[in-house]
Short mmCIF file of C-alpha atoms in Angstrom, two decimals:
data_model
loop_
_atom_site.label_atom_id
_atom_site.label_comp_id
_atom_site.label_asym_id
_atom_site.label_seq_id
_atom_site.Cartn_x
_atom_site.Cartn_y
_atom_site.Cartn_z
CA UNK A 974 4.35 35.70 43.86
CA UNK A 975 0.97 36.23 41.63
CA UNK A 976 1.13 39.98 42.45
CA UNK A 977 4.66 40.26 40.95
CA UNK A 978 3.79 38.33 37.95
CA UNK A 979 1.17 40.64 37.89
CA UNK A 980 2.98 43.78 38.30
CA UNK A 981 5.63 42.65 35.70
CA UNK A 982 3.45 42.17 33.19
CA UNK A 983 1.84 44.99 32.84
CA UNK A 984 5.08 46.68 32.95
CA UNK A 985 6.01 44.72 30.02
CA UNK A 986 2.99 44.91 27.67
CA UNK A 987 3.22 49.13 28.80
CA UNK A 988 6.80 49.37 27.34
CA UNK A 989 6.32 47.43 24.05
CA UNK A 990 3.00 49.45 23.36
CA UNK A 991 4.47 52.50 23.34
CA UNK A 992 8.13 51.66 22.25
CA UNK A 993 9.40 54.43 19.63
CA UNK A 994 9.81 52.83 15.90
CA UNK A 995 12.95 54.59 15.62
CA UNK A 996 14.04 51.76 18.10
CA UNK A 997 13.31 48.94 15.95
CA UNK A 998 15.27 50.15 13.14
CA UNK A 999 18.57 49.89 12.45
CA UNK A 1000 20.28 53.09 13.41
CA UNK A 1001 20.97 55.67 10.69
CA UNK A 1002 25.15 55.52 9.43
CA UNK A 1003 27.08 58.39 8.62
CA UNK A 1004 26.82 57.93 5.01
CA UNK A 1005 25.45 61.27 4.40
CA UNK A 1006 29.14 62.88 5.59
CA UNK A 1007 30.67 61.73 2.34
CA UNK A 1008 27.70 63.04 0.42
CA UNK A 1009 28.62 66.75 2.14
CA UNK A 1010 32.50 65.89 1.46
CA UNK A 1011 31.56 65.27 -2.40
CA UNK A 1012 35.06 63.65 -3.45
CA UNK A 1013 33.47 62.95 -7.09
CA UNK A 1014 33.64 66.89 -7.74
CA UNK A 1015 37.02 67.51 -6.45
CA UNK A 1016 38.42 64.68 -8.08
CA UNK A 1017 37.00 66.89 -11.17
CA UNK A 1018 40.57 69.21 -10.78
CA UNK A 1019 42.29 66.05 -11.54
CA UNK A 1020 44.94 66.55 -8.72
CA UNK A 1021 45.45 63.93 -6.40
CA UNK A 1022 46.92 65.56 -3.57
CA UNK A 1023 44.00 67.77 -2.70
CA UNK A 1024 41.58 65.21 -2.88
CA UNK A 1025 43.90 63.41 0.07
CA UNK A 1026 43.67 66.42 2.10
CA UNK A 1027 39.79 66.33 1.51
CA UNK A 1028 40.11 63.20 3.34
CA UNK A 1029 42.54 63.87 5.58
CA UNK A 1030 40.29 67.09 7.10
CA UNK A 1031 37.04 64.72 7.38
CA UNK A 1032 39.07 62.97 9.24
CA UNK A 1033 40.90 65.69 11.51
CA UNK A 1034 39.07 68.31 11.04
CA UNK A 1035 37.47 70.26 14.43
CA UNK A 1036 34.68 72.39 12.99
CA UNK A 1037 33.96 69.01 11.33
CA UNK A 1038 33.34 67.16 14.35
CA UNK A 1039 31.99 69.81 16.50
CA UNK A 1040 29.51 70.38 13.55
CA UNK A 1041 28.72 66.51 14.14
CA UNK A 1042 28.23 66.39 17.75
CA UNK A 1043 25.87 69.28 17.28
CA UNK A 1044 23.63 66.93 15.02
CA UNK A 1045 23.60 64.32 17.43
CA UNK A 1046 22.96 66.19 20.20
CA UNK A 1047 19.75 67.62 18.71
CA UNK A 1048 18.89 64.06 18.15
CA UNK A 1049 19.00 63.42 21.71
CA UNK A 1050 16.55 66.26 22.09
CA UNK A 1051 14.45 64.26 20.00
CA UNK A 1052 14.40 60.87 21.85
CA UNK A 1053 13.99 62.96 25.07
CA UNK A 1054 10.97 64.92 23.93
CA UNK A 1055 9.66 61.55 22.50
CA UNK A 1056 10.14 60.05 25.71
CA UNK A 1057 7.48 62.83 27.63
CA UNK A 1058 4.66 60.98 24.49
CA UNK A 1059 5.45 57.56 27.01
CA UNK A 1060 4.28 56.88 30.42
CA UNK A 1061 6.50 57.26 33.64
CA UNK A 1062 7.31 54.38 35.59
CA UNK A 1063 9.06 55.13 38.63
CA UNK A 1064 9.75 53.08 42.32
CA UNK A 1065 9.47 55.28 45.21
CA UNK A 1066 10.38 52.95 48.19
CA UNK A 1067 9.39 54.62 51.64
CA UNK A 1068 9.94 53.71 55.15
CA UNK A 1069 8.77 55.68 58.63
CA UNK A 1070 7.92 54.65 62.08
CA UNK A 1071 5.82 56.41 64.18
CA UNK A 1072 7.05 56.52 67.66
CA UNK A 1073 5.03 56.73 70.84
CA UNK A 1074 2.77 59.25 70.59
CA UNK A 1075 -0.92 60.91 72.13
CA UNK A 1076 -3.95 58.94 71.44
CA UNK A 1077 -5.72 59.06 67.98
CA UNK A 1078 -9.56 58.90 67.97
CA UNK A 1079 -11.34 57.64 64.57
CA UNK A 1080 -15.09 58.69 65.38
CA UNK A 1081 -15.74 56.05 68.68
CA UNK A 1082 -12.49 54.47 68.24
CA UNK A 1083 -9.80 55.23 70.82
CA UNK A 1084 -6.50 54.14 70.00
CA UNK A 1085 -3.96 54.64 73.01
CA UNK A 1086 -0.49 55.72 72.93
CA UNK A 1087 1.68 53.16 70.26
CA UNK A 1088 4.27 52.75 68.14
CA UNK A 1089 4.99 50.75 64.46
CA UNK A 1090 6.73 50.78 61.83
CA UNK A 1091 5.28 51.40 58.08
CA UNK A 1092 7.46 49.84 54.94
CA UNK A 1093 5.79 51.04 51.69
CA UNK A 1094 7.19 49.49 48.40
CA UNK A 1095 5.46 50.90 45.35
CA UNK A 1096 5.79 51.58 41.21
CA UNK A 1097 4.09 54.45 40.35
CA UNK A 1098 2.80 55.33 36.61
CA UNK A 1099 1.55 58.51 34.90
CA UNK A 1100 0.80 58.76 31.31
CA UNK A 1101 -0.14 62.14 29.67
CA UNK A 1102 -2.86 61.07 27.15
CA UNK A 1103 -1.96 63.21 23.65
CA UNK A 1104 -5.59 63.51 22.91
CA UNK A 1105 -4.96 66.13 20.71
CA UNK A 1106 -1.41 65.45 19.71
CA UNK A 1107 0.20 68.61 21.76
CA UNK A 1108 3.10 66.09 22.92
CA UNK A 1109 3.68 64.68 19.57
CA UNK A 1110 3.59 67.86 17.69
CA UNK A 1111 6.23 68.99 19.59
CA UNK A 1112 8.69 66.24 18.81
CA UNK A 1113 7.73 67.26 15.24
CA UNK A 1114 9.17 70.05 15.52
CA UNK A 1115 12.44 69.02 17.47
CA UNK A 1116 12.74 66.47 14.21
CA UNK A 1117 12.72 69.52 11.76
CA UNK A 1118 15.26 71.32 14.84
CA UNK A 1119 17.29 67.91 13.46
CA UNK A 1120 17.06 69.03 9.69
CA UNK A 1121 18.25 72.48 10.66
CA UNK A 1122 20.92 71.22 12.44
CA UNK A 1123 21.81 68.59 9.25
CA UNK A 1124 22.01 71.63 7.28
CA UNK A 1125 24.72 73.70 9.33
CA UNK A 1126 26.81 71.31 9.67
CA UNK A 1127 26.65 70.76 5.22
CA UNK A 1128 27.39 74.27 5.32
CA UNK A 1129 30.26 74.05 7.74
CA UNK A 1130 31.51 70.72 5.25
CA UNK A 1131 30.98 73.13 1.78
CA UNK A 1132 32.59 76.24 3.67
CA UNK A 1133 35.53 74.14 4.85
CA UNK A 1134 36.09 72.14 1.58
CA UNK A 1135 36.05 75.58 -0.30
CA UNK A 1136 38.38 76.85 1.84
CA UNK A 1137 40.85 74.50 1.74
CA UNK A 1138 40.95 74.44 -2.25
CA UNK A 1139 41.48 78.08 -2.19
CA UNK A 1140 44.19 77.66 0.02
CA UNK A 1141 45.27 74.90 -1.65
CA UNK A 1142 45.79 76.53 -4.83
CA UNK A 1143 46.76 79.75 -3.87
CA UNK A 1144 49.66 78.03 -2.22
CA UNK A 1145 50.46 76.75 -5.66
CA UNK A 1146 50.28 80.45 -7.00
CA UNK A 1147 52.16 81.58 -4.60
CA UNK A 1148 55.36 78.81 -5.58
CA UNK A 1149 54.87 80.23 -8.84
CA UNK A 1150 54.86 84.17 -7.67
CA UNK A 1151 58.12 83.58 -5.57
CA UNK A 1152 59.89 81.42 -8.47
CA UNK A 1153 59.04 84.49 -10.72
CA UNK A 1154 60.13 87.08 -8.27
CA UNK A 1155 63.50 84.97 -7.28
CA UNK A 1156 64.19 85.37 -11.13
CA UNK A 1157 63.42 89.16 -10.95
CA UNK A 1158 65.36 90.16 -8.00
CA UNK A 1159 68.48 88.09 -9.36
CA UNK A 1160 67.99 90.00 -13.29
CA UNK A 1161 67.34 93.23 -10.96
CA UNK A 1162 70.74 92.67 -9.47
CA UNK A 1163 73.12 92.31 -12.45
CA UNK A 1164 70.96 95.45 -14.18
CA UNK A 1165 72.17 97.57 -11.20
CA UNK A 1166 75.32 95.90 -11.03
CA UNK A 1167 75.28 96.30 -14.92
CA UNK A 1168 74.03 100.37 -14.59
CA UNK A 1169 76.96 101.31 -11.67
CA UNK A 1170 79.93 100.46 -13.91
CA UNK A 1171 77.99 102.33 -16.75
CA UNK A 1172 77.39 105.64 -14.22
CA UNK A 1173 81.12 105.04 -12.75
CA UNK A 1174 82.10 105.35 -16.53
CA UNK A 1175 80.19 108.22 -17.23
CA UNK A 1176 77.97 106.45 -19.62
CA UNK A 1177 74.77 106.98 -17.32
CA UNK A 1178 73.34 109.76 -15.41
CA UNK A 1179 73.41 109.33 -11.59
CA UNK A 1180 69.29 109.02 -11.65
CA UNK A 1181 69.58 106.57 -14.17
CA UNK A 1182 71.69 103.81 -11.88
CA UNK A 1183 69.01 105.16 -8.32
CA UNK A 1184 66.20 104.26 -10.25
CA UNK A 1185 68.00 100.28 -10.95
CA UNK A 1186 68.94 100.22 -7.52
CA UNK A 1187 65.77 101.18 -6.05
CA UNK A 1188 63.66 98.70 -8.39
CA UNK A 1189 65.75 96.11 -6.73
CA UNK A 1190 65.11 97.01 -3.30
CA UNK A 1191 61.28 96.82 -4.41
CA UNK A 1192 61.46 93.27 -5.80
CA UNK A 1193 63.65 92.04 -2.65
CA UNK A 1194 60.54 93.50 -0.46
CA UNK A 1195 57.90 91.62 -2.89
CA UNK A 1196 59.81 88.53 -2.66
CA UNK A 1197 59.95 88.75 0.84
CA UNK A 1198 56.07 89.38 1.11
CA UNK A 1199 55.37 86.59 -0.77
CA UNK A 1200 57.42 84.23 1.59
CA UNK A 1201 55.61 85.24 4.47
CA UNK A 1202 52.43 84.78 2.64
CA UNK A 1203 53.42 81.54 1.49
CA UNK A 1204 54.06 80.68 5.17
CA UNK A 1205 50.34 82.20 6.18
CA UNK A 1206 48.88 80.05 4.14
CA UNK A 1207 50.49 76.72 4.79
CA UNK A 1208 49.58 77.20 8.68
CA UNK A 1209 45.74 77.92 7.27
CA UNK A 1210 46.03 74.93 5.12
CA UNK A 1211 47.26 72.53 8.62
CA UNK A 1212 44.72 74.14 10.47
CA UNK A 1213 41.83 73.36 7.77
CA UNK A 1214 42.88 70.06 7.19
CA UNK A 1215 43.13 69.47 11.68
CA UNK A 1216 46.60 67.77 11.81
CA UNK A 1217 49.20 69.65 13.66
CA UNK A 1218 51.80 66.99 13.20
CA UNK A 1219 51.66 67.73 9.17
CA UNK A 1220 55.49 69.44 9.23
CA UNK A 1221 55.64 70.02 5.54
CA UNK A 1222 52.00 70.81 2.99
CA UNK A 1223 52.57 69.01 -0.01
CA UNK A 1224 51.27 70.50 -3.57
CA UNK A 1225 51.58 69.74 -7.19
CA UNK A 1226 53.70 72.18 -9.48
CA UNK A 1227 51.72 74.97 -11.21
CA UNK A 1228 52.91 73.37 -14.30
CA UNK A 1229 49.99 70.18 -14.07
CA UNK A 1230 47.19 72.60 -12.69
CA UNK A 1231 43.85 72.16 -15.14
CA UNK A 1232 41.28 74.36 -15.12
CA UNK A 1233 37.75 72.99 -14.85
CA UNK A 1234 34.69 74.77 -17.29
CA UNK A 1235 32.17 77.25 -16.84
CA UNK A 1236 29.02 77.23 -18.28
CA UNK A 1237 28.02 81.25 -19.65
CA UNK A 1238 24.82 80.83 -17.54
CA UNK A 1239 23.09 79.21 -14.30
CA UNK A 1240 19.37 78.81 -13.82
CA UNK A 1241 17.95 79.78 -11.04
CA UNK A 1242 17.07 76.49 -9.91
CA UNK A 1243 21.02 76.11 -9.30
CA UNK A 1244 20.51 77.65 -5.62
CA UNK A 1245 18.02 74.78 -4.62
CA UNK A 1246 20.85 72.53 -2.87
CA UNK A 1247 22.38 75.65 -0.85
CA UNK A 1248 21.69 75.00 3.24
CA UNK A 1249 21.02 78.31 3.98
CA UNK A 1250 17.43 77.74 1.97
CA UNK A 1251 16.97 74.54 2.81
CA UNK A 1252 17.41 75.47 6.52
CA UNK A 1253 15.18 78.48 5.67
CA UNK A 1254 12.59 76.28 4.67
CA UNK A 1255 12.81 73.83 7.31
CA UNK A 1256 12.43 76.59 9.68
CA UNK A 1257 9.14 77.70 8.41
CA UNK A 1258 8.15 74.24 8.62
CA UNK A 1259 9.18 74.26 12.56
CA UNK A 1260 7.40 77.03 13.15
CA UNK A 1261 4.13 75.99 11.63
CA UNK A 1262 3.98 73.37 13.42
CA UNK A 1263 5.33 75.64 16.19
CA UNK A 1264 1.69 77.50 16.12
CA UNK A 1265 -0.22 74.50 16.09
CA UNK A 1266 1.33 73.45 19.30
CA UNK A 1267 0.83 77.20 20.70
CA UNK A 1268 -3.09 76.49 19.78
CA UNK A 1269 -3.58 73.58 21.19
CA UNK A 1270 -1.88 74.39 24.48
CA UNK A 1271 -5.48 75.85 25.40
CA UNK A 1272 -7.16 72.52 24.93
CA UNK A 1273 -7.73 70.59 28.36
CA UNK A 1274 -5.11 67.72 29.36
CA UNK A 1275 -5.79 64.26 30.80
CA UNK A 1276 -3.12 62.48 32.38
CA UNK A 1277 -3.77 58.83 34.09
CA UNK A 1278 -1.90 57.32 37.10
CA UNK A 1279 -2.03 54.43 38.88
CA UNK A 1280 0.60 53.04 41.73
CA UNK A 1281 0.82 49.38 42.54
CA UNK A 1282 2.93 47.73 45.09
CA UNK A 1283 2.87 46.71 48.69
CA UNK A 1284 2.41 48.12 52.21
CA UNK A 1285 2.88 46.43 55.76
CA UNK A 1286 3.93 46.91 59.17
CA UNK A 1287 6.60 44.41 59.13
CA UNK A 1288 9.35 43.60 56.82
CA UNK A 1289 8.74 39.76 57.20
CA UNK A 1290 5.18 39.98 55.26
CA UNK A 1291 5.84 42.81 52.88
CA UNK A 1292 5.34 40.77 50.43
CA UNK A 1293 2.59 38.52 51.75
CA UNK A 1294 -0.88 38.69 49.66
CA UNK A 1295 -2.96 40.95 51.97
CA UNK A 1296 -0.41 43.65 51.45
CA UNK A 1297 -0.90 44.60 48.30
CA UNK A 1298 -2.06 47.83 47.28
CA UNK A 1299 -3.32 49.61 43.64
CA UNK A 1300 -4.82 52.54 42.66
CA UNK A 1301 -5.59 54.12 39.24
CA UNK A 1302 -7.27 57.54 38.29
CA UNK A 1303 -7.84 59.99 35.50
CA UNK A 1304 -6.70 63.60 36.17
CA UNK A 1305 -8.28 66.03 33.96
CA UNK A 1306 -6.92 69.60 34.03
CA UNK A 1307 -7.33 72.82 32.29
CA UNK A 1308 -6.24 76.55 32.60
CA UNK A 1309 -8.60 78.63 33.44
CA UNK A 1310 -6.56 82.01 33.90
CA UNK A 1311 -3.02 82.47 32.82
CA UNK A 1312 -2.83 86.39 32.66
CA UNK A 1313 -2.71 86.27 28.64
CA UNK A 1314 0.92 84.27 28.83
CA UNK A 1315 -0.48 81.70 26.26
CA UNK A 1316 -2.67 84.20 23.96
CA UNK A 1317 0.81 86.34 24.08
CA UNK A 1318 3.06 83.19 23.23
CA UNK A 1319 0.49 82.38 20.28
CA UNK A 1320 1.03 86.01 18.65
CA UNK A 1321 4.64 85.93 19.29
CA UNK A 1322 4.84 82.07 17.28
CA UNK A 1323 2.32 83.68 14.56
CA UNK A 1324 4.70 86.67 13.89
CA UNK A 1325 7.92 84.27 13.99
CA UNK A 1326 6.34 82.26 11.13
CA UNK A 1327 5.73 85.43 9.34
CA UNK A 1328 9.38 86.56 9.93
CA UNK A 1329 10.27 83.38 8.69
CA UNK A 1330 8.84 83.74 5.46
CA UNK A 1331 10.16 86.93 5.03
CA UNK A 1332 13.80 85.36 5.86
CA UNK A 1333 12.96 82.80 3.24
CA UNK A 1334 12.22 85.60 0.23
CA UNK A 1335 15.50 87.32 1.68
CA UNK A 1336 17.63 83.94 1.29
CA UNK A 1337 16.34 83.22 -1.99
CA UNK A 1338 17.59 86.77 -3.18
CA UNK A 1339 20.89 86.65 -1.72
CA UNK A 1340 21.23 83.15 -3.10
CA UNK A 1341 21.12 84.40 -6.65
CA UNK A 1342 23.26 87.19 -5.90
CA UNK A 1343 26.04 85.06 -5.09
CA UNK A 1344 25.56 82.79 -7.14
CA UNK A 1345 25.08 85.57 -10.35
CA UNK A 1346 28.54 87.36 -7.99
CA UNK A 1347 30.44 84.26 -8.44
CA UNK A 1348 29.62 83.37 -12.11
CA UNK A 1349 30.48 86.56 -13.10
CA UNK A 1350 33.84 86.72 -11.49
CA UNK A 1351 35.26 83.70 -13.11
CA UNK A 1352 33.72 84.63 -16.15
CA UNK A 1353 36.08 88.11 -16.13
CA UNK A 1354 39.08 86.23 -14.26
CA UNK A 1355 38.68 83.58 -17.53
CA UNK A 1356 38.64 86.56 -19.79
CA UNK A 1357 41.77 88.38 -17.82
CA UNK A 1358 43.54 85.14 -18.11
CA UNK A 1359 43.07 84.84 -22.04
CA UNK A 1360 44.10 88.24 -22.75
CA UNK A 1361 47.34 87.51 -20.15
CA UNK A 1362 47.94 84.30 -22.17
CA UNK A 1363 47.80 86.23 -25.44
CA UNK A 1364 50.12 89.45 -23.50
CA UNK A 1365 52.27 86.80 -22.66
CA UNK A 1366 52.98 84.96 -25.96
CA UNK A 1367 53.36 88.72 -27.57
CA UNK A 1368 56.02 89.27 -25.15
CA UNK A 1369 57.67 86.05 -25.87
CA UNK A 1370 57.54 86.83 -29.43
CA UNK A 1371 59.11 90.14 -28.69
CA UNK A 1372 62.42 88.48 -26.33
CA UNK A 1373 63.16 85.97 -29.23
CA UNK A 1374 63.41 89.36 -31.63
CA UNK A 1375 65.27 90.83 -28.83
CA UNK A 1376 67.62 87.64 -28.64
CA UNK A 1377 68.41 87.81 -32.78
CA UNK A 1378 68.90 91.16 -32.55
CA UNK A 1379 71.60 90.69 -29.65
CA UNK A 1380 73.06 87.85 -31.93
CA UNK A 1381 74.00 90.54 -34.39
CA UNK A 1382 75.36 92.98 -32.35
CA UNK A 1383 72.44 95.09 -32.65
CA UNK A 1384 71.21 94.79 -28.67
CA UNK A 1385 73.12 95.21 -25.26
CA UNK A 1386 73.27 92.68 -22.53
CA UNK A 1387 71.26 94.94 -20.30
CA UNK A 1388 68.55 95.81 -22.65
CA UNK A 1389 68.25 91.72 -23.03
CA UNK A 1390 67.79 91.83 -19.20
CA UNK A 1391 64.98 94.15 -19.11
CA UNK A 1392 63.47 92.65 -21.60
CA UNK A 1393 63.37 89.11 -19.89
CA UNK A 1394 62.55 91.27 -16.78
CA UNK A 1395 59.02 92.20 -18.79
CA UNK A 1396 58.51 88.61 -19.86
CA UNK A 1397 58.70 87.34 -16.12
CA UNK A 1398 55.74 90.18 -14.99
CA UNK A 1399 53.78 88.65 -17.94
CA UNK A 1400 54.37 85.35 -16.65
CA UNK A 1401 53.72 86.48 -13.09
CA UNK A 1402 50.14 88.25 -14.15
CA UNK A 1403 49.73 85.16 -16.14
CA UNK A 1404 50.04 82.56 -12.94
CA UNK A 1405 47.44 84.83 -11.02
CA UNK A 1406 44.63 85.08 -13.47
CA UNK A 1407 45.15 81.27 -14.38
CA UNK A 1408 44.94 80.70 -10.16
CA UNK A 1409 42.65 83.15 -9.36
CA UNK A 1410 39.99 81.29 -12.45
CA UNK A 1411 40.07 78.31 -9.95
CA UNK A 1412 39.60 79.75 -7.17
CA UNK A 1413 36.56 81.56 -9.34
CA UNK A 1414 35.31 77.91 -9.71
CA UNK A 1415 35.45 77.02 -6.09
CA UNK A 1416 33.03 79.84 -5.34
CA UNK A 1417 30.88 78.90 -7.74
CA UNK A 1418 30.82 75.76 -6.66
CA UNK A 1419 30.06 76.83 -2.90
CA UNK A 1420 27.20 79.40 -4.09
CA UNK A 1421 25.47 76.80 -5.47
CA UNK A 1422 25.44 74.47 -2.52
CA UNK A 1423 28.26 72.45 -2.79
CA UNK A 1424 27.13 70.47 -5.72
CA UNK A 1425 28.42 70.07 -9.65
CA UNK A 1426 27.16 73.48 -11.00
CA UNK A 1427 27.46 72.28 -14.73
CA UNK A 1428 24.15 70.61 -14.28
CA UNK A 1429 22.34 73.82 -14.16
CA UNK A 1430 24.47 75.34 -16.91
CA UNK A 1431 22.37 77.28 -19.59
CA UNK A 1432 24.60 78.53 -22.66
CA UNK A 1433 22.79 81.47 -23.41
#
């Protein structure tokens, strides 16, 4: 009974010596998850319904989960590689019996033919000692193989976010486009209508009515595009958002869509939050530590043992005080001759921190292209929409001429149509630049990392 005391307390004081800290802390919530989601900036487009689906596709969403489980599994890496920095406790129970067999001679000893039975019950420890940190620079760089991780799966949160506004809103443009084009195709038809008694009366030239006839056919194909499209897109929109029993996407009407600001100019320090350079850096972090590891690999290793436990011949007195058995050791090693495999895997981690750095200089660039790419298209789409806005109120100005001068007799009924005809295509260019502006916005908002852009705004 002393030897198990024994035995179990040094078990005991070997576990809470080298118990990981991350243990004795609470464990880390999933707080950061909202923080990628951001609700506070699309809450910014004042439109309640697409913040719901926000939450509805952290909820559902695949890529969102799958994204998560990635995370956690490279935590696990973490705690396992940790795990190699703590010594090995294992039981390795072992029976045999040696049956009759020749006789055995120990120097001037005979002993004749015999038989027994051997029962063996002991725990066996080896500990590595990290003398020069090897072990733990390697979960180091697992940890920063955590970051990396952290930082695909905010890019798969900004990427699907973005997404679904787009899709969001150019399912609202597209209610708009087929509202306008109904209106078209049904003006289209009386004009023909309108033109075939004129060419049956010999008012119009046969060309005159083929040309009416095939503009309709040409707005019945548009419409029709833009139903299918509208269809596309509310499938993308289920899919984004994960829920396959959503049978209808709800939107607001283009009527209560507001259109958030740009600033004339970003600084560069806008790019800072994206996760393609914060991965980038954490990279070059992994694989500095990466070389240190690759360094130190030639250093020589020391790795105690020990096994303590209890042998006998009979299962009645296993556990009887003369059967108890320990041993402990050091076990230096060191590699004499490898063929060049660790001088080669040195070079090759060397050169991968050097590519690495070169990645980083490349991210940075393409960073400020997009963003500069995406600043610059809603800048044009803003000034496209203006100068629609301004077409459009022109052309409005123009049918309420159109509709006094019909008032006096001075206009036909078909030259009113065509002219509502050109109001509705203003209207229609009108609804795209005003859409396409927000979508602009969403980019931007995505270049920059997925974070409120107008804090790096610099009105130049």
């Amino acid at each position: 009974m002393k030897n198990f005391k024994i035995i179990f307390a040094l078990i005991i004081v070997l576990l809470m010596s080298f118990a990981p800290a991350d243990a004795r802390q609470k464990k880390e919530d999933d707080s950061y998850k909202l923080q990628y989601l951001n609700l506070d900036w699309w809450k910014t487009y004042k439109d309640d319904t697409l913040v719901n689906y926000m939450q509805l596709a952290y909820k559902n969403n695949q890529d969102l989960k799958i994204s998560a489980l990635k995370t956690k599994q490279s935590e696990q890496v973490v705690k396992e590689s940790f795990a190699a920095e703590l010594p090995q406790i294992g039981f390795n129970g072992n029976y045999f019996r040696d049956f009759r067999s020749s006789d055995v001679r120990l120097g001037d000893v005979l002993i004749n033919d015999y038989d027994q039975s051997n029962f063996v019950l002991p725990l066996t420890m080896t500990y590595e000692l990290d003398i020069w940190g090897e072990n733990h620079l390697k979960t180091k760089s697992l940890k920063k193989q955590v970051e990396i991780m952290k930082q695909d799966e905010h890019a798969t949160y900004i990427a699907l976010t973005s997404a679904l506004a787009s899709q969001y809103y150019n399912l609202i443009k597209l209610d708009k486009l087929i509202e306008n084009q109904q209106k078209l195709v049904s003006l289209q038809k009386k004009i023909a209508e309108m033109t075939e008694i004129k060419y049956n009366n010999g008012l119009c030239p046969v060309t005159e009515y083929l040309v009416e006839k095939q503009l309709y056919t040409q707005f019945q194909e548009l419409l029709d595009v833009y139903l299918e499209q509208r269809k596309v897109v509310e499938r993308q929109i289920i899919v984004l958002i994960g829920d396959r029993n959503i049978a209808e996407v709800q939107r607001s009407a283009y009527s209560t869509v507001s259109m958030p600001a740009i600033p004339a100019n970003l600084a560069s320090e806008s790019i800072q939050n994206r996760p393609d350079l914060l991965k980038t850096e954490n990279y070059i972090q992994k694989i500095g530590i990466d070389v240190k590891v690759a360094r130190r690999d030639f250093l020589p290793k020391f790795t105690i043992y020990g096994q303590a436990g209890f042998s006998a011949y009979s299962l009645s007195n296993i556990f009887g005080s003369h059967t108890f058995k320990a041993l402990a050791g050091v076990m230096p090693s060191l590699d004499l001759f490898t063929g060049g495999a660790k001088m080669a895997h040195l070079r090759y981690t060397k050169m991968e921190y050097e590519k690495a750095q070169q990645m980083y200089e490349k991210t940075i660039l393409t960073s400020l292209q997009e963003v500069n790419n995406s600043l610059g298209e809603a800048i044009t789409y803003k000034k496209n929409y203006d100068m629609s806005c301004e077409r459009n109120n022109l052309e409005k100005d123009k049918y309420s001429l159109m509709l006094q001068k019909q008032a006096i007799g001075a206009l036909s009924e078909l030259d009113r149509l065509r002219a509502e005809e050109s109001l509705i295509l203003t209207d229609k260019q009108e609804a795209s630049n005003k859409i396409n502006y927000i979508v602009s916005t969403i980019n931007i908002y995505k270049a920059v990392g997925g974070v409120d852009y107008m804090q790096y705004a610099e009105n130049i």
